[in-house]
Amino acid sequence: MKIKGKSWKFGNDIDTDAIIPARYLNTIDAAELASHCMEDADPQFASRVKPGEIIAAGKNFGCGSSREHAPISIKAAGVACVVAQSFARIFYRNALNMGLPILECPEGAERIQRGDELEIDLDSGVIENLTRKEKYTAQPIPAFMQKLIKAGGLMEYVKEQMTGRE
Amino acid sequence: MQKTMSEKILADHAGKSEVFPDELVEVRVDFALGNDITAPLAIEAFKKSGAKKVFDRDRVCFVPDHFVPNKDIASAIQARMLRDFAREHDLRYYFEVGRMGVEHALLPEQGLVLPGDVVIGADSHTCTYGALGAFATGVGSTDLAAAMITGKVWFKTPHSMKFIFRGKLRPWVGGKDIILHTIGKIGVDGARYRAMEFEGEVIDSLSMSDRFSMCNMAIEAGAKVGLIAPDSTTESYVSGRAKRPFKFYRSDPGATYEAVHEWDLSSLEPVVALPHSPENVKQVTEIPETPIDQVVIGSCTNGRLEDLRLAAKILKGRKVARGVRCLIIPATQLIYMEAMEEGLLETFIEAEAAVSTPTCGPCLGGHMGILAPGESAVATTNRNFVGRMGHVDSKVYLSNPAVAAASAVLGRIAHPEEVLS
């Protein structure tokens, strides 16, 4: 699967409070959560991000709280992929469980600037920076996670198990 | 083969003789919990899957504690989802307002999470139970939903890091200072995906309360779990409360660690994490004069009876400085009751602090103490991210309860000795 879009740029240690502040956690409505996405890191983001755009960020993206509302808000805001130097572990699980594509790519995370046009091949993990005419290769997604993704996410995997039991 | 505690617990719960770092394992879950923020998403996923019942009504637990007592109508609706689900599935451990506490103080207190357990919670501070020698970690709502149905969860077996603390702690230095000091040294991703193990003579002589504070904040270094090997302190805490059998695991002497840090803490003064990161740690004595508007003493990190006793030692016979609001939140109903019996609540109220029913409230900027633009708070909580306790232009300084209480009295960040002298 290929993704093509403009990139946004964020720094290191973007925490889930910045991605979706707790003051908005009295709802689980994805569209409502999306309208506050990244608010405490960039208050303009939610109103300006366009469907299919990409977030590039530094190390430890998604650190802090376990709130799944974070990847939900990013996905519902229309973001097609998050490329980071590294991800915090709970966010990493949550993003894949939610079906939000994320790629760990230190080189790309460093080189990509705001507004760069990117083309990402999720299967190969190759990120092409069309603006800078550069290519970066992301860490491959672990085989077990790929199995989950192919099953359609964790809950589909669980459903398969439930059917198997009956 | 010589193994770490984490590897042993995971192997036993996976039905394997041994597991290795990076190995993916599907393990049995002893206890799974959610709160009023995270459980609604889990309940939704549970229902969508077509599941009819939870794997074990004694092992799935809901604790509404974040936005309760209900802060607004939307929160009331979310809390009701937990109540309805708990009733429908006859969950044995659903804790209503009036019986509840801050989850990570409540569940150990009630003997529901135990040494040797695998515990998952849809709350990042689930790692608190590592203080009992449990493999306990935070997950998202979907992982919780899956475990509610199957009683299982998958993990990548973490590499372990060992932290050995030597020396003798100075007065007013406790678990909170040790963990902040550690995060200050290794950074907020210094233990990302790793199991942190804490040991040494400092840990040996630490109370359970201080141990909980330490393991609670392992997540703030990015860790999957923070563990302390069970000993006689653990034994005396657990015996009498345990609702199930439990098992002590210890790491083998020759187990493999990715890193070993050994620090002498004899000269460590109480520390504060400055805005806006838990790694931004300074000794209190090094901080220039910093006026504050609010103090919060409570949370899953420092809302236990021992924490309140420390605060009371400072506040006894003194008043909260003019212009400062001091909020004290016992973490559970039992702690509240004990604090009342010991006269601590009287001390707080006489000092003109506000004492509240248990809630996570201000820690995550939920309710019960939100900061206005430009305001600063000293809090015994665990995170000081931008906007964590309110407006994006507010600031949070993390400290231990004695420093927080001293700061309340002096209206600025203060060392407890400054108040007592």
Coordinates of C-alpha atoms in Angstrom, one line a residue:
Chain A
M1 CA 0.0 0.0 0.0
K2 CA 1.3 3.4 -1.0
I3 CA 0.7 6.8 0.7
K4 CA 1.5 10.2 -0.9
G5 CA 1.1 13.4 1.0
K6 CA 2.7 16.5 2.5
S7 CA 4.4 16.2 5.9
W8 CA 4.1 17.9 9.2
K9 CA 7.0 18.1 11.6
F10 CA 7.1 17.7 15.3
G11 CA 10.0 17.4 17.8
N12 CA 11.1 14.8 20.4
D13 CA 9.0 13.2 23.2
I14 CA 5.6 14.3 21.9
D15 CA 3.4 13.0 24.7
T16 CA -0.2 11.8 24.4
D17 CA -1.3 14.8 26.5
A18 CA 0.0 17.0 23.6
I19 CA -1.7 14.7 21.0
I20 CA -5.1 14.7 22.8
P21 CA -5.3 16.7 26.0
A22 CA -7.1 15.0 28.9
R23 CA -9.7 17.8 28.9
Y24 CA -11.2 16.2 25.8
L25 CA -11.3 12.7 27.1
N26 CA -14.9 12.8 28.3
T27 CA -15.8 11.5 24.8
I28 CA -14.8 8.5 22.7
D29 CA -16.3 10.1 19.5
A30 CA -13.5 9.9 16.9
A31 CA -14.5 13.1 15.0
E32 CA -14.6 15.1 18.2
L33 CA -11.2 13.8 19.3
A34 CA -9.8 14.6 15.8
S35 CA -10.9 18.2 16.2
H36 CA -8.4 18.6 19.0
C37 CA -5.6 16.5 17.6
M38 CA -2.1 17.7 18.5
E39 CA -3.7 20.8 20.1
D40 CA -1.1 21.3 22.8
A41 CA 1.8 20.8 20.4
D42 CA 0.3 23.0 17.6
P43 CA -3.1 24.5 18.1
Q44 CA -3.4 25.1 14.3
F45 CA -2.9 21.5 13.4
A46 CA -6.4 20.1 13.6
S47 CA -7.9 22.8 11.5
R48 CA -5.2 22.8 8.9
V49 CA -4.3 19.1 8.4
K50 CA -5.6 17.6 5.2
P51 CA -6.6 13.9 4.7
G52 CA -3.7 11.8 3.6
E53 CA -1.0 14.0 5.1
I54 CA 1.9 12.6 7.2
I55 CA 3.3 13.4 10.6
A56 CA 7.1 13.2 11.0
A57 CA 8.5 13.4 14.5
G58 CA 11.5 12.8 16.7
K59 CA 12.2 10.2 19.3
N60 CA 9.7 8.6 21.7
F61 CA 6.6 9.8 19.9
G62 CA 3.4 9.1 22.0
C63 CA 5.1 8.8 25.4
G64 CA 3.0 9.2 28.6
S65 CA -0.5 8.0 29.1
S66 CA -1.9 4.8 27.5
R67 CA -4.9 6.7 26.1
E68 CA -5.9 5.0 22.8
H69 CA -7.7 8.3 22.1
A70 CA -4.3 9.5 20.8
P71 CA -4.0 7.3 17.7
I72 CA -7.7 7.5 17.2
S73 CA -7.6 11.3 17.0
I74 CA -4.6 11.2 14.6
K75 CA -6.3 8.7 12.4
A76 CA -9.6 10.4 12.5
A77 CA -7.9 13.7 11.6
G78 CA -7.0 12.1 8.3
V79 CA -3.3 11.5 9.0
A80 CA -2.2 8.6 6.8
C81 CA 1.0 7.7 8.5
V82 CA 3.3 8.7 11.4
V83 CA 7.1 8.5 10.7
A84 CA 9.2 8.9 13.9
Q85 CA 12.7 8.3 15.1
S86 CA 11.1 6.0 17.7
F87 CA 7.8 5.4 19.4
A88 CA 6.8 4.9 23.0
R89 CA 5.7 1.3 23.5
I90 CA 2.1 1.7 24.5
F91 CA 1.5 4.1 21.6
Y92 CA 3.1 1.7 19.2
R93 CA 0.8 -1.1 20.2
N94 CA -2.3 1.2 20.2
A95 CA -1.5 2.6 16.8
L96 CA -1.3 -0.8 15.2
N97 CA -4.4 -2.0 17.1
M98 CA -6.2 1.0 15.7
G99 CA -4.9 0.5 12.2
L100 CA -2.9 3.7 12.1
P101 CA 0.3 3.0 10.0
I102 CA 3.4 4.1 11.8
L103 CA 7.0 3.7 10.7
E104 CA 10.2 3.9 12.8
C105 CA 12.8 5.7 10.6
P106 CA 15.6 7.7 12.4
E107 CA 17.0 9.0 9.1
G108 CA 13.7 10.1 7.6
A109 CA 12.5 11.6 10.9
E110 CA 15.6 13.8 10.9
R111 CA 15.6 14.8 7.3
I112 CA 11.9 15.4 6.6
Q113 CA 10.8 19.0 7.0
R114 CA 7.4 20.5 7.2
G115 CA 5.7 20.7 3.9
D116 CA 7.9 18.0 2.2
E117 CA 6.0 15.9 -0.3
L118 CA 6.5 12.2 0.6
E119 CA 5.6 8.9 -1.0
I120 CA 5.6 6.0 1.4
D121 CA 5.4 2.3 0.5
L122 CA 4.1 0.7 3.6
D123 CA 4.9 -2.8 2.5
S124 CA 8.6 -2.2 1.8
G125 CA 9.0 0.6 4.4
V126 CA 10.6 2.9 1.8
I127 CA 10.0 6.6 2.2
E128 CA 10.6 8.7 -0.8
N129 CA 11.1 12.5 -0.1
L130 CA 10.0 13.9 -3.5
T131 CA 10.8 17.5 -2.3
R132 CA 14.4 16.7 -1.3
K133 CA 14.9 13.8 -3.8
E134 CA 16.0 11.5 -1.0
K135 CA 15.0 7.9 0.0
Y136 CA 14.9 6.5 3.5
T137 CA 14.2 3.0 4.6
A138 CA 12.1 2.4 7.8
Q139 CA 12.5 -0.5 10.2
P140 CA 10.4 -3.3 9.1
I141 CA 7.2 -4.0 11.1
P142 CA 7.8 -7.2 13.2
A143 CA 6.3 -10.3 11.6
F144 CA 3.8 -10.9 14.4
M145 CA 2.5 -7.4 14.1
Q146 CA 2.1 -7.9 10.4
K147 CA 0.0 -11.0 11.1
L148 CA -2.2 -8.8 13.3
I149 CA -2.5 -6.1 10.7
K150 CA -3.3 -8.7 8.0
A151 CA -6.0 -10.2 10.2
G152 CA -7.5 -6.7 10.3
G153 CA -6.2 -5.6 13.7
L154 CA -6.1 -7.2 17.2
M155 CA -9.9 -7.5 17.6
E156 CA -10.3 -9.4 14.3
Y157 CA -7.5 -11.7 15.5
V158 CA -9.4 -12.3 18.7
K159 CA -12.6 -12.9 16.8
E160 CA -10.8 -15.6 14.8
Q161 CA -9.8 -17.2 18.0
M162 CA -13.3 -17.0 19.4
T163 CA -14.7 -18.7 16.3
G164 CA -12.1 -21.3 16.6
R165 CA -13.2 -22.0 20.2
E166 CA -16.9 -22.5 19.3
Chain B
M1 CA 20.0 -20.8 32.1
Q2 CA 20.0 -17.8 34.5
K3 CA 16.9 -15.6 34.1
T4 CA 15.5 -12.3 35.2
M5 CA 12.3 -11.9 37.2
S6 CA 10.5 -10.7 34.0
E7 CA 11.6 -13.7 32.0
K8 CA 10.5 -16.1 34.7
I9 CA 7.1 -14.6 35.2
L10 CA 6.4 -14.5 31.5
A11 CA 7.7 -18.1 30.9
D12 CA 5.4 -19.4 33.7
H13 CA 2.4 -17.5 32.3
A14 CA 3.1 -18.7 28.7
G15 CA 3.4 -22.3 29.8
K16 CA 7.0 -22.4 28.7
S17 CA 10.2 -23.6 30.4
E18 CA 12.0 -20.4 29.5
V19 CA 11.7 -17.3 27.3
F20 CA 14.3 -15.0 25.8
P21 CA 14.4 -11.2 25.3
D22 CA 12.6 -10.1 22.1
E23 CA 10.7 -13.4 22.0
L24 CA 7.0 -12.9 21.4
V25 CA 4.8 -14.7 24.0
E26 CA 1.1 -15.0 24.6
V27 CA 0.6 -15.1 28.3
R28 CA -2.2 -15.7 30.8
V29 CA -3.5 -12.5 32.5
D30 CA -4.1 -12.7 36.2
F31 CA -5.8 -9.4 36.5
A32 CA -7.1 -6.8 33.9
L33 CA -8.3 -3.3 34.7
G34 CA -9.7 -0.2 33.1
N35 CA -10.8 3.2 34.3
D36 CA -13.5 5.7 33.3
I37 CA -11.4 7.2 30.5
T38 CA -10.1 4.0 28.9
A39 CA -12.8 1.3 29.7
P40 CA -15.5 3.0 27.5
L41 CA -13.4 2.3 24.4
A42 CA -12.7 -1.3 25.6
I43 CA -16.4 -1.9 26.2
E44 CA -17.2 -0.6 22.7
A45 CA -14.6 -3.0 21.2
F46 CA -15.8 -5.8 23.4
K47 CA -19.4 -5.3 22.2
K48 CA -18.4 -4.9 18.6
S49 CA -16.5 -8.2 18.7
G50 CA -19.7 -10.1 19.5
A51 CA -18.3 -11.4 22.7
K52 CA -20.9 -12.5 25.2
K53 CA -18.9 -12.7 28.5
V54 CA -15.7 -11.8 30.1
F55 CA -13.1 -14.6 30.6
D56 CA -13.4 -14.4 34.4
R57 CA -15.7 -12.1 36.4
D58 CA -13.1 -12.1 39.3
R59 CA -10.2 -10.9 37.1
V60 CA -11.7 -8.1 35.1
C61 CA -11.9 -4.9 37.1
F62 CA -13.2 -1.4 36.5
V63 CA -12.2 1.6 38.7
P64 CA -13.8 4.9 37.8
D65 CA -11.3 7.3 39.2
H66 CA -10.2 9.9 36.6
F67 CA -13.2 12.1 36.0
V68 CA -15.3 11.0 39.0
P69 CA -17.2 12.1 41.0
N70 CA -18.5 12.9 37.6
K71 CA -17.1 16.2 36.5
D72 CA -19.6 17.0 33.8
I73 CA -22.4 15.3 31.8
A74 CA -20.2 13.7 29.2
S75 CA -18.1 12.1 32.0
A76 CA -21.2 11.0 33.8
I77 CA -22.2 9.1 30.6
Q78 CA -18.8 7.5 30.3
A79 CA -18.8 6.4 34.0
R80 CA -22.3 5.0 33.5
M81 CA -20.9 2.7 30.7
L82 CA -18.6 1.1 33.3
R83 CA -21.4 0.7 35.8
D84 CA -23.8 -0.9 33.3
F85 CA -21.1 -3.2 31.9
A86 CA -20.1 -4.2 35.5
R87 CA -23.7 -5.0 36.4
E88 CA -24.4 -6.9 33.1
H89 CA -21.3 -9.1 33.5
D90 CA -21.5 -9.3 37.3
L91 CA -17.9 -8.1 37.7
R92 CA -16.9 -8.8 41.3
Y93 CA -14.5 -5.9 41.4
Y94 CA -16.2 -2.7 40.2
F95 CA -15.5 0.2 42.6
E96 CA -18.2 2.8 42.8
V97 CA -17.6 6.3 44.1
G98 CA -17.6 6.0 47.9
R99 CA -15.8 2.7 47.6
M100 CA -13.3 3.5 45.0
G101 CA -9.8 5.0 45.1
V102 CA -7.1 5.9 42.7
E103 CA -6.7 2.5 40.9
H104 CA -3.0 1.9 41.5
A105 CA -3.3 2.7 45.2
L106 CA -6.6 0.8 45.6
L107 CA -5.8 -2.6 43.9
P108 CA -2.6 -3.4 45.9
E109 CA -4.3 -2.2 49.1
Q110 CA -7.2 -4.6 48.4
G111 CA -4.9 -7.5 47.7
L112 CA -6.2 -7.8 44.1
V113 CA -2.8 -7.5 42.4
L114 CA -0.1 -9.7 43.8
P115 CA 3.5 -10.8 43.5
G116 CA 4.2 -13.0 40.5
D117 CA 1.1 -11.8 38.7
V118 CA 0.8 -10.7 35.1
V119 CA -1.4 -7.6 35.2
I120 CA -2.5 -5.4 32.4
G121 CA -4.3 -2.2 32.8
A122 CA -5.6 0.4 30.3
D123 CA -3.7 3.0 32.2
S124 CA 0.0 3.6 31.8
H125 CA 0.7 3.6 35.6
T126 CA -0.3 0.0 35.9
C127 CA 3.5 -0.6 36.2
T128 CA 3.1 0.5 39.9
Y129 CA 2.5 -3.2 40.9
G130 CA 6.0 -4.1 39.9
A131 CA 6.8 -2.9 43.5
L132 CA 5.1 -6.2 44.6
G133 CA 7.2 -8.2 42.1
A134 CA 4.4 -8.5 39.5
F135 CA 4.9 -8.1 35.8
A136 CA 2.4 -5.3 35.4
T137 CA 2.1 -2.9 32.4
G138 CA -0.1 -0.4 30.8
V139 CA -1.9 -1.1 27.5
G140 CA -4.5 0.5 25.4
S141 CA -8.2 -0.1 25.5
T142 CA -8.2 -2.5 22.6
D143 CA -5.6 -4.7 24.2
L144 CA -7.7 -4.6 27.4
A145 CA -10.8 -5.6 25.4
A146 CA -9.0 -8.6 23.9
A147 CA -7.8 -9.7 27.3
M148 CA -11.3 -9.2 28.8
I149 CA -12.5 -11.8 26.2
T150 CA -9.5 -14.2 26.0
G151 CA -7.8 -13.8 29.4
K152 CA -4.6 -13.5 27.4
V153 CA -2.2 -10.8 26.1
W154 CA 0.8 -10.9 23.8
F155 CA 4.1 -9.3 24.8
K156 CA 7.6 -9.0 23.4
T157 CA 9.8 -10.2 26.2
P158 CA 11.7 -7.1 27.3
H159 CA 15.4 -6.8 27.9
S160 CA 16.1 -6.0 31.5
M161 CA 18.1 -3.1 33.0
K162 CA 19.3 -3.2 36.6
F163 CA 19.5 -0.2 38.9
I164 CA 21.4 -0.7 42.2
F165 CA 21.0 2.0 44.8
R166 CA 23.8 2.2 47.5
G167 CA 24.2 4.3 50.6
K168 CA 21.9 5.8 53.1
L169 CA 19.1 8.3 52.2
R170 CA 19.2 11.7 53.8
P171 CA 16.2 13.0 55.6
W172 CA 13.2 13.9 53.4
V173 CA 14.5 11.8 50.5
G174 CA 12.2 9.0 49.5
G175 CA 11.1 6.7 46.6
K176 CA 9.8 9.7 44.6
D177 CA 13.3 11.3 44.7
I178 CA 15.0 8.1 43.7
I179 CA 12.9 7.5 40.7
L180 CA 13.0 11.2 39.6
H181 CA 16.8 11.1 40.0
T182 CA 16.9 7.9 37.9
I183 CA 14.7 9.4 35.1
G184 CA 16.9 12.5 35.3
K185 CA 20.0 10.3 34.6
I186 CA 18.6 8.1 31.8
G187 CA 16.0 10.3 30.2
V188 CA 12.3 9.8 29.4
D189 CA 13.1 7.1 26.9
G190 CA 16.1 5.7 28.7
A191 CA 14.3 2.5 29.5
R192 CA 12.0 2.4 26.5
Y193 CA 10.5 -1.1 26.1
R194 CA 12.7 -2.3 28.9
A195 CA 12.1 -4.0 32.3
M196 CA 13.7 -1.9 35.0
E197 CA 14.8 -3.7 38.1
F198 CA 15.5 -1.8 41.3
E199 CA 17.7 -3.2 44.1
G200 CA 20.4 -2.4 46.6
E201 CA 20.4 -1.6 50.3
V202 CA 18.4 1.6 49.7
I203 CA 15.6 -0.5 48.2
D204 CA 15.9 -3.1 50.9
S205 CA 15.1 -0.5 53.6
L206 CA 12.3 1.2 51.6
S207 CA 8.7 1.0 52.6
M208 CA 6.1 -0.5 50.3
S209 CA 4.7 3.0 49.8
D210 CA 8.0 4.4 48.6
R211 CA 8.5 1.3 46.4
F212 CA 5.1 1.9 44.8
S213 CA 6.1 5.5 44.0
M214 CA 9.2 4.3 42.3
C215 CA 7.7 1.6 40.1
N216 CA 4.8 3.9 39.3
M217 CA 7.1 6.1 37.4
A218 CA 9.0 3.5 35.4
I219 CA 6.7 4.4 32.5
E220 CA 8.2 7.9 32.7
A221 CA 11.5 6.4 31.6
G222 CA 9.6 4.6 28.8
A223 CA 9.8 1.2 30.6
K224 CA 7.4 -1.6 30.1
V225 CA 7.7 -2.7 33.7
G226 CA 9.5 -1.5 36.9
L227 CA 10.2 -4.4 39.3
I228 CA 11.4 -4.9 42.8
A229 CA 12.1 -8.4 44.0
P230 CA 9.7 -9.5 46.8
D231 CA 11.2 -9.6 50.3
S232 CA 10.0 -9.5 53.9
T233 CA 8.6 -6.0 53.4
T234 CA 6.5 -7.3 50.5
E235 CA 5.5 -10.4 52.5
S236 CA 4.2 -8.4 55.4
Y237 CA 2.3 -6.0 53.1
V238 CA 0.7 -8.8 51.1
S239 CA -0.1 -11.3 53.8
G240 CA -3.6 -10.6 55.2
R241 CA -4.8 -8.8 52.1
A242 CA -4.1 -11.3 49.3
K243 CA -7.4 -12.4 47.7
R244 CA -5.6 -15.2 45.7
P245 CA -2.4 -17.3 46.1
F246 CA 0.8 -15.6 44.9
K247 CA 4.3 -16.4 44.1
F248 CA 7.7 -14.7 44.7
Y249 CA 10.0 -14.5 41.7
R250 CA 13.6 -13.3 42.0
S251 CA 16.2 -12.8 39.3
D252 CA 19.0 -15.3 39.1
P253 CA 22.5 -13.9 40.1
G254 CA 23.8 -14.6 36.6
A255 CA 20.8 -13.3 34.6
T256 CA 21.6 -11.1 31.6
Y257 CA 21.1 -7.3 31.8
E258 CA 21.3 -4.9 28.9
A259 CA 22.7 -2.3 31.3
V260 CA 23.6 -2.1 35.0
H261 CA 23.6 1.3 36.8
E262 CA 24.9 1.6 40.3
W263 CA 24.5 4.8 42.2
D264 CA 25.3 6.0 45.7
L265 CA 22.5 8.1 46.9
S266 CA 24.0 9.2 50.2
S267 CA 24.4 12.8 49.1
L268 CA 21.1 13.1 47.2
E269 CA 18.8 16.0 48.4
P270 CA 15.1 16.0 47.6
V271 CA 14.6 16.7 43.9
V272 CA 12.1 18.4 41.7
A273 CA 11.3 17.7 38.0
L274 CA 11.0 21.1 36.4
P275 CA 8.5 21.8 33.5
H276 CA 7.9 20.2 31.1
S277 CA 9.5 16.9 31.4
P278 CA 10.0 14.3 34.2
E279 CA 13.7 14.1 33.1
N280 CA 14.3 17.8 33.9
V281 CA 15.4 17.0 37.4
K282 CA 17.2 19.3 39.8
Q283 CA 17.9 19.1 43.5
V284 CA 15.6 21.4 45.4
T285 CA 18.6 23.3 46.8
E286 CA 19.7 24.2 43.2
I287 CA 16.5 25.8 42.1
P288 CA 16.2 29.6 42.0
E289 CA 13.3 31.1 43.9
T290 CA 10.1 29.9 42.2
P291 CA 6.8 31.3 43.4
I292 CA 3.8 28.9 43.1
D293 CA 0.0 29.2 42.9
Q294 CA -1.1 25.6 43.8
V295 CA 0.1 22.4 45.5
V296 CA -1.4 19.0 44.9
I297 CA -0.6 16.2 47.3
G298 CA -2.1 12.9 46.1
S299 CA -2.3 10.6 43.0
C300 CA -1.3 7.0 42.3
T301 CA 2.3 8.2 42.8
N302 CA 2.1 9.8 46.2
G303 CA -1.4 9.6 47.7
R304 CA -0.8 6.9 50.3
L305 CA -0.9 7.2 54.1
E306 CA 2.9 7.5 54.4
D307 CA 2.8 10.4 52.0
L308 CA 0.1 12.1 53.9
R309 CA 2.0 11.6 57.1
L310 CA 5.0 13.3 55.6
A311 CA 2.9 16.3 54.4
A312 CA 1.3 16.5 57.9
K313 CA 4.7 16.7 59.6
I314 CA 5.4 19.9 57.6
L315 CA 1.9 21.3 57.8
K316 CA 1.3 20.7 61.5
G317 CA 0.7 24.0 63.3
R318 CA 1.4 26.0 60.1
K319 CA -0.7 27.6 57.4
V320 CA -0.7 27.4 53.7
A321 CA 0.8 30.6 52.3
R322 CA -1.6 33.3 51.2
G323 CA -2.2 33.2 47.5
V324 CA -1.6 29.4 47.4
R325 CA -4.2 26.7 47.1
C326 CA -3.1 23.4 48.7
L327 CA -5.2 20.3 47.6
I328 CA -4.7 17.1 49.5
I329 CA -6.3 14.0 48.0
P330 CA -6.1 10.7 49.9
A331 CA -5.8 8.0 47.2
T332 CA -8.4 5.6 48.7
Q333 CA -11.3 5.5 51.1
L334 CA -9.2 3.4 53.5
I335 CA -6.3 5.9 53.4
Y336 CA -8.9 8.7 53.9
M337 CA -10.3 6.9 57.0
E338 CA -6.8 6.2 58.4
A339 CA -5.7 9.8 57.8
M340 CA -8.8 10.9 59.7
E341 CA -8.2 8.5 62.6
E342 CA -4.6 9.7 62.9
G343 CA -5.6 13.3 62.9
L344 CA -3.9 14.1 59.6
L345 CA -7.1 15.5 58.1
E346 CA -7.5 17.9 61.0
T347 CA -3.9 19.1 60.5
F348 CA -4.5 19.7 56.8
I349 CA -7.8 21.6 57.4
E350 CA -6.3 23.6 60.2
A351 CA -3.5 24.5 57.8
E352 CA -6.2 25.7 55.4
A353 CA -5.6 23.0 52.8
A354 CA -8.5 21.6 50.9
V355 CA -9.1 17.8 51.4
S356 CA -10.9 15.9 48.7
T357 CA -12.5 12.5 48.2
P358 CA -10.2 10.1 46.1
T359 CA -9.8 11.1 42.4
C360 CA -7.1 11.4 39.8
G361 CA -8.7 14.8 39.0
P362 CA -6.0 17.4 38.8
C363 CA -3.1 15.1 38.0
L364 CA -4.2 14.9 34.3
G365 CA -5.9 18.3 34.2
G366 CA -9.3 16.6 34.5
H367 CA -11.0 18.5 37.3
M368 CA -10.6 19.5 41.0
G369 CA -7.6 21.9 40.6
I370 CA -7.1 23.1 37.0
L371 CA -4.4 25.7 36.4
A372 CA -5.0 29.1 34.8
P373 CA -2.6 30.5 32.2
G374 CA 0.7 31.5 33.8
E375 CA 0.0 29.5 37.0
S376 CA 2.5 27.1 38.6
A377 CA 1.9 24.1 40.8
V378 CA 4.1 21.8 42.8
A379 CA 2.5 18.3 42.6
T380 CA 3.3 14.9 44.0
T381 CA 1.9 13.5 40.7
N382 CA 3.9 11.9 37.9
R383 CA 3.8 14.1 34.8
N384 CA 4.6 17.7 34.1
F385 CA 4.0 17.8 30.3
V386 CA 2.8 21.0 28.7
G387 CA -0.8 21.6 29.7
R388 CA -0.9 18.5 31.9
M389 CA -2.7 20.2 34.8
G390 CA -4.6 22.8 32.9
H391 CA -3.8 25.7 30.5
V392 CA -0.9 25.1 28.0
D393 CA 0.8 28.1 29.6
S394 CA 0.7 26.7 33.1
K395 CA 3.6 24.8 34.8
V396 CA 3.9 21.7 36.9
Y397 CA 6.9 20.9 39.2
L398 CA 7.0 17.3 40.4
S399 CA 8.2 16.5 43.9
N400 CA 7.8 14.3 46.9
P401 CA 5.0 15.1 49.5
A402 CA 7.4 16.8 52.0
V403 CA 8.7 19.2 49.4
A404 CA 5.2 19.9 48.2
A405 CA 3.9 20.6 51.7
A406 CA 6.9 22.9 52.4
S407 CA 6.3 24.7 49.2
A408 CA 2.6 25.2 50.2
V409 CA 3.7 26.8 53.5
L410 CA 6.3 29.1 51.9
G411 CA 4.5 29.9 48.7
R412 CA 7.6 28.9 46.7
I413 CA 9.5 25.7 45.9
A414 CA 11.1 24.9 49.2
H415 CA 13.2 22.3 51.0
P416 CA 11.4 20.8 54.1
E417 CA 14.2 22.0 56.3
E418 CA 13.5 25.6 55.4
V419 CA 10.1 25.3 57.1
L420 CA 11.2 23.3 60.1
S421 CA 14.2 25.5 60.9

